Amino acid sequence: MSYHPFGAPIKSTEVAFSSNSIGVESTVVPSRPRAVPMNSDNPGAAVRVASASVREPELAAAELARQLQHDHLGCVLFFCSVEFDLERLGPALQAEFPDTRVYGCTSAGEITEHGYGRGCISALGFDARYFAIDCALINELESFTLQDAQQVIDGLLTTCREAQLAPVKGNTFAITMLDGLSSREELVLATLNAALGTIPQFGGSAGDDERLADTHVFYDGQFHSAAATVMLVNTPLDFRVFSTHHMREQSEKLVVTRACSESRTVFELNAEPAADVYARTVGVPVEELDRRVFALQPLGVRVGGNYFVRSIQRVNADGSLTFYCAVETGIVMTAMSPGSLLDSVRAQIEASERVVGKPLVTLACDCFLRRLEAELTGQVDAVSDFLRRHKVVGFNTYGEQFNGMHINQTFTGVVIGQPEPST
C-alpha cells in the first residue's frame, strides 16, 4: 500500500450528506464553519469535466488533457471502457498529465457530460485551490486489516491537514473503487469504514462492459486487478453524499438454506435448488433466467429497517445462483420489484441541490443493472437527459459502496456545490 499527496491552501464551508433506501431518508449536517468568499478568476474551473470517445489511447488521453489542463489542476479522476488498450492508455495518461495525480477504474458504461456513454472515457479534473486529494492503493485485499486501514487513512488525513484548505471534520469525504470481480468488497469496506469514523464514504466496483472477466483500478500510472483505491477529498465547498434505489419489497420471502459466502453463491433457497425457487418466484422458466430478469426482479435483504438489493450475477450449471453482493446461509431474502427509476434519482439529486445550492458537479456510481433496466423499459433517453441537465458525471458499476456497505442496483454519489462568488 502506498499513497501520494497534493494540495494547496484555501478556506472552509459547510457540508451535508444523507442516505436513502426505499424512501427512508436521513440527513445529517455536521458541525462546520461558515463559508468565506473565495478568490477565483474562474469558479467554474473548480471541477472540470471531460470525455473522449476516440479509441486510440494516445489520442484519447490528449483529448482529455485538452479539456482538463489548467494551471491549478491538482487531480484527475476517470472511468473508462475496457475496449481501450489499457496497456497503452495508462502511459498515455501519465504522459499527458505528468505533474498531476491520475486515478480511476474500468467501467460497465460511462456517464459523461452528455449523459450515458459507451466505449468511452469520462473524467473530472479537480482544482487544487478547492480540493486537497490523496489516494492509496490497497493491493492485498484478502489480508487487509484494521491496522492497515488506520495507517492508510491516517496518511491520507495528513495530506488534507497539511493542505489547510478546510478542517477535516465536516469538510471531507472518501471515494472508494474496487476490482468488481474480487468478491472482497465487504471486507475492505467494513475495515475502511471503521478507520474513517464519521467521514462519509461512497464508491463503485469497477466493471468491464458486462464481460465479467477482468476489472481494474488505476493508480500510479498502472491498471491493477485484485486491488482497490481509497481517495480522501477535503474541500471548503458544500457537498452531500447520498444513495438511493427504487426497488420495492414484495411479499415473497426466501430463506438461504445453503450458501458459500466466499464465492457469493446460493445453492438452496427454502431447502430447494436456488434457481428453481427464484424462477418460480418471479414467474419465469429457469432456462429463461438472464440479466434482464435479474435487473427487473432482484432480491433484497432487510438491514436496520431498510431493504438493500442483492443482485444476481448468473445461474450456474448446478442450479445455484451467484450474486454480486455478500450472501450467507440463514439470511432471509425478499422478492423486489422496481418503482419509478427516474423519480428516485430526481428526488435525491433535487434534495441534494436544496442542501448545497446550484451544483458544480455530481459524481455518481450508477449500477449497470439500473442502466439495463432503463434500456429495457424505454427510459434510457429520459434518464440520460436528466443526468446531463443536472451535471452528473461518473460510471456504471458492478456494485456500489456507501458508508461501509457494498450494495447493488443503487444510484450513489456526491453532489458538490459551487464556490461562493468572490467579493
Coordinates of N, CA, C and O in Angstrom, one line a residue, residues 151-278:
Q151 N -3.7 2.9 9.1 CA -2.4 3.5 8.6 C -2.7 4.3 7.3 O -2.2 5.4 7.1
V152 N -3.5 3.7 6.4 CA -3.8 4.3 5.1 C -4.6 5.6 5.4 O -4.2 6.7 4.9
I153 N -5.6 5.6 6.2 CA -6.5 6.8 6.4 C -5.7 7.9 7.1 O -5.8 9.0 6.8
D154 N -4.8 7.5 8.1 CA -4.0 8.5 8.8 C -3.1 9.2 7.8 O -2.9 10.4 7.9
G155 N -2.5 8.4 6.8 CA -1.7 9.1 5.8 C -2.4 10.0 4.9 O -1.9 11.1 4.6
L156 N -3.6 9.6 4.5 CA -4.4 10.5 3.7 C -4.9 11.7 4.5 O -4.9 12.8 3.9
L157 N -5.2 11.6 5.7 CA -5.6 12.7 6.5 C -4.5 13.7 6.7 O -4.7 14.9 6.8
T158 N -3.3 13.2 6.8 CA -2.1 14.1 6.9 C -2.0 15.1 5.7 O -1.8 16.3 5.9
T159 N -2.3 14.5 4.6 CA -2.2 15.4 3.4 C -3.3 16.4 3.4 O -3.1 17.6 3.1
C160 N -4.5 16.0 3.8 CA -5.6 17.0 3.9 C -5.3 18.1 4.9 O -5.6 19.3 4.7
R161 N -4.8 17.7 6.0 CA -4.5 18.8 7.1 C -3.3 19.7 6.6 O -3.4 20.9 6.8
E162 N -2.3 19.1 6.0 CA -1.2 19.9 5.5 C -1.6 20.9 4.4 O -1.0 22.0 4.3
A163 N -2.6 20.6 3.6 CA -3.1 21.5 2.6 C -3.8 22.7 3.2 O -3.8 23.8 2.5
Q164 N -4.4 22.6 4.4 CA -5.0 23.7 5.1 C -6.1 24.4 4.2 O -6.4 25.6 4.3
L165 N -6.8 23.5 3.5 CA -8.0 24.0 2.7 C -9.2 24.2 3.6 O -9.9 25.2 3.5
A166 N -9.4 23.3 4.5 CA -10.6 23.3 5.4 C -10.4 22.3 6.5 O -9.6 21.3 6.3
P167 N -11.0 22.5 7.7 CA -10.9 21.4 8.7 C -11.4 20.1 8.2 O -12.3 20.0 7.3
V168 N -10.8 19.0 8.7 CA -11.2 17.7 8.2 C -12.7 17.4 8.6 O -13.5 17.0 7.7
K169 N -13.1 17.7 9.8 CA -14.5 17.4 10.2 C -15.5 18.2 9.4 O -15.4 19.4 9.3
G170 N -16.4 17.5 8.8 CA -17.5 18.1 8.1 C -17.1 18.6 6.7 O -17.9 19.2 6.0
N171 N -15.8 18.5 6.3 CA -15.4 19.0 5.0 C -14.7 17.9 4.2 O -14.0 18.3 3.2
T172 N -14.8 16.7 4.5 CA -14.1 15.6 3.9 C -15.0 14.4 3.6 O -15.8 14.1 4.4
F173 N -14.8 13.8 2.4 CA -15.4 12.6 2.1 C -14.5 11.6 1.4 O -13.4 12.1 0.9
A174 N -14.8 10.4 1.4 CA -13.9 9.3 0.8 C -14.6 8.7 -0.4 O -15.8 8.5 -0.4
I175 N -13.8 8.4 -1.4 CA -14.3 7.7 -2.6 C -13.5 6.4 -2.8 O -12.3 6.4 -2.8
T176 N -14.2 5.3 -2.8 CA -13.6 4.0 -2.9 C -13.9 3.4 -4.3 O -15.0 3.6 -4.8
M177 N -12.9 2.7 -4.9 CA -13.1 2.0 -6.1 C -12.4 0.6 -5.9 O -11.2 0.6 -5.5
L178 N -13.1 -0.4 -6.2 CA -12.6 -1.8 -6.0 C -12.7 -2.6 -7.3 O -13.7 -2.4 -8.1
D179 N -11.8 -3.6 -7.5 CA -12.0 -4.6 -8.5 C -13.3 -5.2 -8.3 O -13.6 -5.9 -7.3
G180 N -14.2 -5.1 -9.3 CA -15.6 -5.5 -9.2 C -15.8 -7.0 -9.3 O -16.9 -7.5 -9.1
L181 N -14.7 -7.8 -9.5 CA -14.8 -9.3 -9.5 C -14.0 -9.9 -8.4 O -13.7 -11.1 -8.5
S182 N -13.5 -9.1 -7.5 CA -12.7 -9.6 -6.4 C -13.4 -10.3 -5.3 O -12.8 -11.1 -4.6
S183 N -14.7 -10.0 -5.2 CA -15.5 -10.6 -4.1 C -15.0 -10.2 -2.7 O -15.2 -11.0 -1.7
R184 N -14.3 -9.1 -2.6 CA -13.7 -8.7 -1.3 C -14.2 -7.3 -0.9 O -13.7 -6.8 0.1
E185 N -15.3 -6.8 -1.5 CA -15.7 -5.5 -1.2 C -16.2 -5.4 0.2 O -15.8 -4.4 0.9
E186 N -16.9 -6.4 0.7 CA -17.5 -6.3 2.1 C -16.4 -6.2 3.1 O -16.4 -5.3 4.0
L187 N -15.4 -7.0 3.0 CA -14.2 -7.0 4.0 C -13.5 -5.7 3.9 O -13.3 -5.0 5.0
V188 N -13.1 -5.2 2.8 CA -12.4 -4.0 2.7 C -13.2 -2.8 3.1 O -12.7 -1.9 3.8
L189 N -14.4 -2.7 2.7 CA -15.3 -1.5 3.0 C -15.6 -1.5 4.5 O -15.5 -0.4 5.1
A190 N -15.9 -2.6 5.1 CA -16.1 -2.6 6.6 C -14.9 -2.1 7.4 O -15.0 -1.4 8.3
T191 N -13.7 -2.6 6.9 CA -12.5 -2.2 7.6 C -12.2 -0.7 7.4 O -11.8 0.0 8.4
L192 N -12.3 -0.3 6.2 CA -12.1 1.2 5.9 C -13.1 2.0 6.7 O -12.7 3.1 7.2
N193 N -14.3 1.6 6.7 CA -15.4 2.4 7.4 C -15.0 2.6 8.9 O -15.3 3.7 9.5
A194 N -14.5 1.6 9.5 CA -14.1 1.7 10.9 C -13.0 2.7 11.1 O -13.0 3.5 12.1
A195 N -12.1 2.8 10.1 CA -11.0 3.7 10.2 C -11.4 5.1 9.9 O -10.9 6.1 10.4
L196 N -12.4 5.3 9.0 CA -12.9 6.6 8.6 C -13.7 7.3 9.6 O -13.8 8.5 9.7
G197 N -14.3 6.5 10.5 CA -15.2 7.1 11.6 C -16.4 7.8 11.0 O -17.2 7.2 10.3
T198 N -16.5 9.2 11.2 CA -17.6 9.9 10.8 C -17.5 10.5 9.3 O -18.4 11.1 8.9
I199 N -16.4 10.2 8.7 CA -16.2 10.7 7.3 C -17.1 9.9 6.4 O -16.9 8.7 6.3
P200 N -18.0 10.5 5.6 CA -18.8 9.8 4.7 C -18.0 9.2 3.6 O -17.0 9.8 3.1
Q201 N -18.5 8.1 3.1 CA -17.8 7.3 2.0 C -18.8 6.8 1.0 O -19.9 6.4 1.3
F202 N -18.4 6.9 -0.3 CA -19.1 6.2 -1.3 C -18.2 5.7 -2.4 O -17.0 6.1 -2.4
G203 N -18.7 4.9 -3.3 CA -17.8 4.5 -4.4 C -18.5 3.4 -5.2 O -19.7 3.2 -5.1
G204 N -17.7 2.8 -6.1 CA -18.2 1.8 -7.0 C -17.2 0.7 -7.3 O -16.0 0.9 -7.2
S205 N -17.8 -0.4 -7.7 CA -16.9 -1.6 -8.1 C -16.7 -1.5 -9.6 O -17.6 -1.3 -10.4
A206 N -15.4 -1.6 -10.0 CA -15.0 -1.5 -11.4 C -15.7 -2.5 -12.2 O -15.9 -3.6 -11.8
G207 N -16.0 -2.2 -13.5 CA -16.7 -3.1 -14.4 C -15.8 -3.4 -15.6 O -14.7 -2.9 -15.7
D208 N -16.3 -4.2 -16.5 CA -15.6 -4.4 -17.8 C -16.6 -4.6 -18.9 O -16.6 -5.6 -19.7
D209 N -17.5 -3.6 -19.0 CA -18.5 -3.7 -20.1 C -19.3 -4.9 -20.1 O -19.7 -5.5 -21.2
E210 N -19.7 -5.4 -18.9 CA -20.5 -6.6 -18.7 C -19.9 -7.9 -19.3 O -20.6 -8.9 -19.5
R211 N -18.6 -7.9 -19.4 CA -18.0 -9.2 -19.8 C -17.7 -10.1 -18.6 O -17.5 -11.3 -18.8
L212 N -17.7 -9.6 -17.4 CA -17.4 -10.3 -16.2 C -16.2 -11.2 -16.3 O -16.2 -12.4 -15.9
A213 N -15.1 -10.5 -16.8 CA -13.9 -11.3 -17.0 C -12.7 -10.6 -16.3 O -11.9 -11.3 -15.6
D214 N -12.5 -9.3 -16.4 CA -11.3 -8.7 -15.9 C -11.6 -7.2 -15.6 O -11.8 -6.4 -16.6
T215 N -11.5 -6.8 -14.4 CA -11.8 -5.4 -14.0 C -10.6 -4.8 -13.3 O -9.8 -5.5 -12.7
H216 N -10.5 -3.5 -13.4 CA -9.2 -2.8 -12.9 C -9.5 -1.5 -12.2 O -10.5 -0.8 -12.5
V217 N -8.6 -1.2 -11.3 CA -8.5 0.2 -10.8 C -7.2 0.8 -11.3 O -6.2 0.0 -11.6
F218 N -7.1 2.1 -11.4 CA -5.9 2.7 -11.9 C -5.2 3.6 -10.8 O -5.9 4.4 -10.2
Y219 N -3.9 3.4 -10.7 CA -3.1 4.1 -9.6 C -1.7 4.1 -10.1 O -1.1 3.1 -10.5
D220 N -1.1 5.3 -9.9 CA 0.4 5.5 -10.1 C 0.8 5.0 -11.5 O 1.8 4.3 -11.7
G221 N -0.1 5.3 -12.5 CA 0.3 5.1 -13.9 C 0.0 3.7 -14.4 O 0.3 3.4 -15.6
Q222 N -0.7 2.8 -13.6 CA -0.9 1.5 -14.0 C -2.3 1.0 -13.6 O -2.9 1.5 -12.6
F223 N -2.9 0.1 -14.4 CA -4.1 -0.6 -14.1 C -3.8 -1.8 -13.2 O -2.9 -2.6 -13.5
H224 N -4.6 -2.0 -12.1 CA -4.4 -3.1 -11.2 C -5.6 -3.9 -11.1 O -6.7 -3.4 -10.9
S225 N -5.5 -5.2 -11.0 CA -6.6 -6.1 -10.7 C -6.4 -6.6 -9.3 O -5.3 -6.5 -8.7
A226 N -7.5 -7.2 -8.7 CA -7.4 -7.7 -7.3 C -6.9 -6.6 -6.4 O -6.1 -6.8 -5.5
A227 N -7.4 -5.4 -6.6 CA -6.9 -4.2 -5.8 C -8.0 -3.2 -5.6 O -9.1 -3.3 -6.2
A228 N -7.8 -2.2 -4.8 CA -8.7 -1.2 -4.5 C -8.0 0.1 -4.3 O -6.8 0.1 -4.0
T229 N -8.7 1.2 -4.5 CA -8.1 2.5 -4.1 C -9.1 3.2 -3.2 O -10.3 3.0 -3.3
V230 N -8.6 4.1 -2.3 CA -9.4 4.9 -1.5 C -8.9 6.3 -1.6 O -7.7 6.6 -1.4
M231 N -9.7 7.2 -2.0 CA -9.4 8.7 -2.1 C -10.0 9.4 -1.0 O -11.2 9.2 -0.7
L232 N -9.3 10.3 -0.4 CA -9.8 11.2 0.6 C -9.9 12.6 0.0 O -8.9 13.1 -0.6
V233 N -11.0 13.2 0.0 CA -11.3 14.5 -0.6 C -11.6 15.5 0.5 O -12.6 15.4 1.1
N234 N -10.8 16.6 0.6 CA -11.1 17.6 1.5 C -11.4 18.9 0.8 O -10.6 19.3 -0.1
T235 N -12.5 19.6 1.1 CA -12.9 20.8 0.3 C -13.6 21.7 1.1 O -14.4 21.3 2.0
P236 N -13.5 23.0 0.9 CA -14.3 24.0 1.5 C -15.7 24.2 0.9 O -16.5 24.9 1.4
L237 N -15.9 23.5 -0.2 CA -17.2 23.6 -0.9 C -18.3 22.7 -0.2 O -18.0 21.7 0.4
D238 N -19.5 23.2 -0.3 CA -20.6 22.3 0.2 C -20.7 21.0 -0.6 O -20.5 21.0 -1.8
F239 N -21.1 20.0 0.1 CA -21.4 18.7 -0.6 C -22.4 17.9 0.1 O -22.6 18.1 1.3
R240 N -22.9 16.9 -0.5 CA -23.9 16.0 0.1 C -23.7 14.6 -0.6 O -23.8 14.4 -1.8
V241 N -23.3 13.6 0.3 CA -23.1 12.2 -0.2 C -24.5 11.6 0.0 O -25.2 11.7 1.0
F242 N -24.9 10.7 -1.0 CA -26.2 10.1 -0.9 C -26.2 8.8 -1.6 O -25.3 8.4 -2.3
S243 N -27.3 8.0 -1.3 CA -27.5 6.7 -2.0 C -29.0 6.5 -2.1 O -29.7 6.8 -1.1
T244 N -29.5 6.0 -3.2 CA -30.9 5.7 -3.4 C -31.1 4.6 -4.3 O -30.3 4.2 -5.1
H245 N -32.2 3.9 -4.1 CA -32.7 2.9 -5.1 C -34.2 2.9 -5.1 O -34.9 3.5 -4.3
H246 N -34.7 2.3 -6.2 CA -36.2 2.4 -6.5 C -36.9 1.1 -6.3 O -38.1 1.0 -6.7
M247 N -36.3 0.1 -5.8 CA -36.9 -1.2 -5.6 C -37.8 -1.3 -4.4 O -37.5 -0.7 -3.4
R248 N -38.9 -2.0 -4.6 CA -40.0 -2.1 -3.6 C -40.1 -3.5 -3.2 O -40.1 -4.4 -4.0
E249 N -40.2 -3.8 -1.9 CA -40.3 -5.1 -1.4 C -41.7 -5.7 -1.7 O -42.7 -5.1 -1.7
Q250 N -41.7 -7.0 -2.0 CA -42.9 -7.8 -2.2 C -43.1 -8.8 -1.1 O -42.4 -8.8 -0.1
S251 N -44.1 -9.6 -1.2 CA -44.5 -10.4 0.0 C -43.7 -11.7 0.1 O -43.5 -12.3 1.2
E252 N -43.1 -12.2 -1.0 CA -42.4 -13.5 -1.0 C -41.1 -13.4 -0.3 O -40.3 -12.5 -0.5
K253 N -40.9 -14.4 0.7 CA -39.7 -14.5 1.4 C -38.9 -15.7 1.1 O -39.5 -16.8 1.0
L254 N -37.6 -15.6 0.9 CA -36.8 -16.8 0.5 C -35.7 -16.9 1.5 O -34.8 -16.0 1.6
V255 N -35.6 -18.0 2.2 CA -34.5 -18.3 3.2 C -33.4 -19.0 2.5 O -33.5 -20.0 1.8
V256 N -32.2 -18.4 2.7 CA -31.0 -19.1 2.2 C -30.6 -20.2 3.1 O -30.2 -20.1 4.2
T257 N -30.8 -21.4 2.6 CA -30.6 -22.6 3.4 C -29.3 -23.3 3.1 O -28.8 -24.2 3.9
R258 N -28.6 -22.9 2.0 CA -27.2 -23.4 1.8 C -26.5 -22.4 0.9 O -27.0 -22.2 -0.2
A259 N -25.4 -22.0 1.3 CA -24.6 -21.0 0.5 C -23.2 -21.0 0.8 O -22.7 -21.6 1.9
C260 N -22.4 -20.5 -0.1 CA -20.9 -20.3 0.1 C -20.7 -18.8 0.1 O -20.8 -18.2 -1.0
S261 N -20.4 -18.3 1.2 CA -20.2 -16.8 1.3 C -18.9 -16.4 0.6 O -18.9 -15.3 0.0
E262 N -17.9 -17.3 0.5 CA -16.7 -16.9 -0.2 C -16.9 -16.6 -1.6 O -16.3 -15.7 -2.2
S263 N -17.7 -17.4 -2.3 CA -18.0 -17.2 -3.7 C -19.3 -16.5 -4.0 O -19.6 -16.3 -5.2
R264 N -20.0 -16.1 -3.0 CA -21.3 -15.4 -3.1 C -22.3 -16.2 -3.9 O -23.0 -15.7 -4.6
T265 N -22.3 -17.5 -3.6 CA -23.1 -18.4 -4.3 C -24.2 -19.0 -3.4 O -23.8 -19.5 -2.3
V266 N -25.4 -19.0 -3.8 CA -26.5 -19.7 -3.0 C -26.9 -20.9 -3.7 O -27.3 -20.9 -4.9
F267 N -26.8 -22.0 -3.0 CA -27.2 -23.3 -3.6 C -28.6 -23.7 -3.4 O -29.2 -24.3 -4.2
E268 N -29.1 -23.3 -2.2 CA -30.5 -23.6 -1.9 C -31.3 -22.4 -1.3 O -30.7 -21.7 -0.5
L269 N -32.5 -22.3 -1.7 CA -33.4 -21.3 -1.1 C -34.6 -22.1 -0.7 O -35.2 -23.0 -1.4
N270 N -35.0 -21.9 0.6 CA -36.2 -22.7 1.1 C -36.0 -24.2 1.0 O -36.9 -25.0 0.7
A271 N -34.7 -24.6 1.1 CA -34.3 -26.1 1.0 C -34.5 -26.7 -0.3 O -34.6 -27.9 -0.4
E272 N -34.6 -25.9 -1.4 CA -34.7 -26.4 -2.7 C -33.6 -25.7 -3.6 O -33.0 -24.7 -3.2
P273 N -33.4 -26.3 -4.8 CA -32.4 -25.7 -5.6 C -32.7 -24.2 -5.9 O -33.8 -23.8 -6.2
A274 N -31.7 -23.3 -5.7 CA -31.9 -21.9 -5.7 C -32.5 -21.3 -7.0 O -33.4 -20.5 -6.9
A275 N -32.0 -21.8 -8.1 CA -32.5 -21.3 -9.4 C -34.0 -21.7 -9.6 O -34.8 -20.8 -10.1
D276 N -34.4 -22.9 -9.2 CA -35.8 -23.3 -9.3 C -36.7 -22.4 -8.5 O -37.7 -22.0 -8.9
V277 N -36.3 -22.1 -7.2 CA -37.1 -21.3 -6.3 C -37.2 -19.9 -6.9 O -38.3 -19.3 -6.9
Y278 N -36.1 -19.3 -7.3 CA -36.1 -18.0 -7.8 C -37.0 -17.9 -9.0 O -37.8 -17.0 -9.2

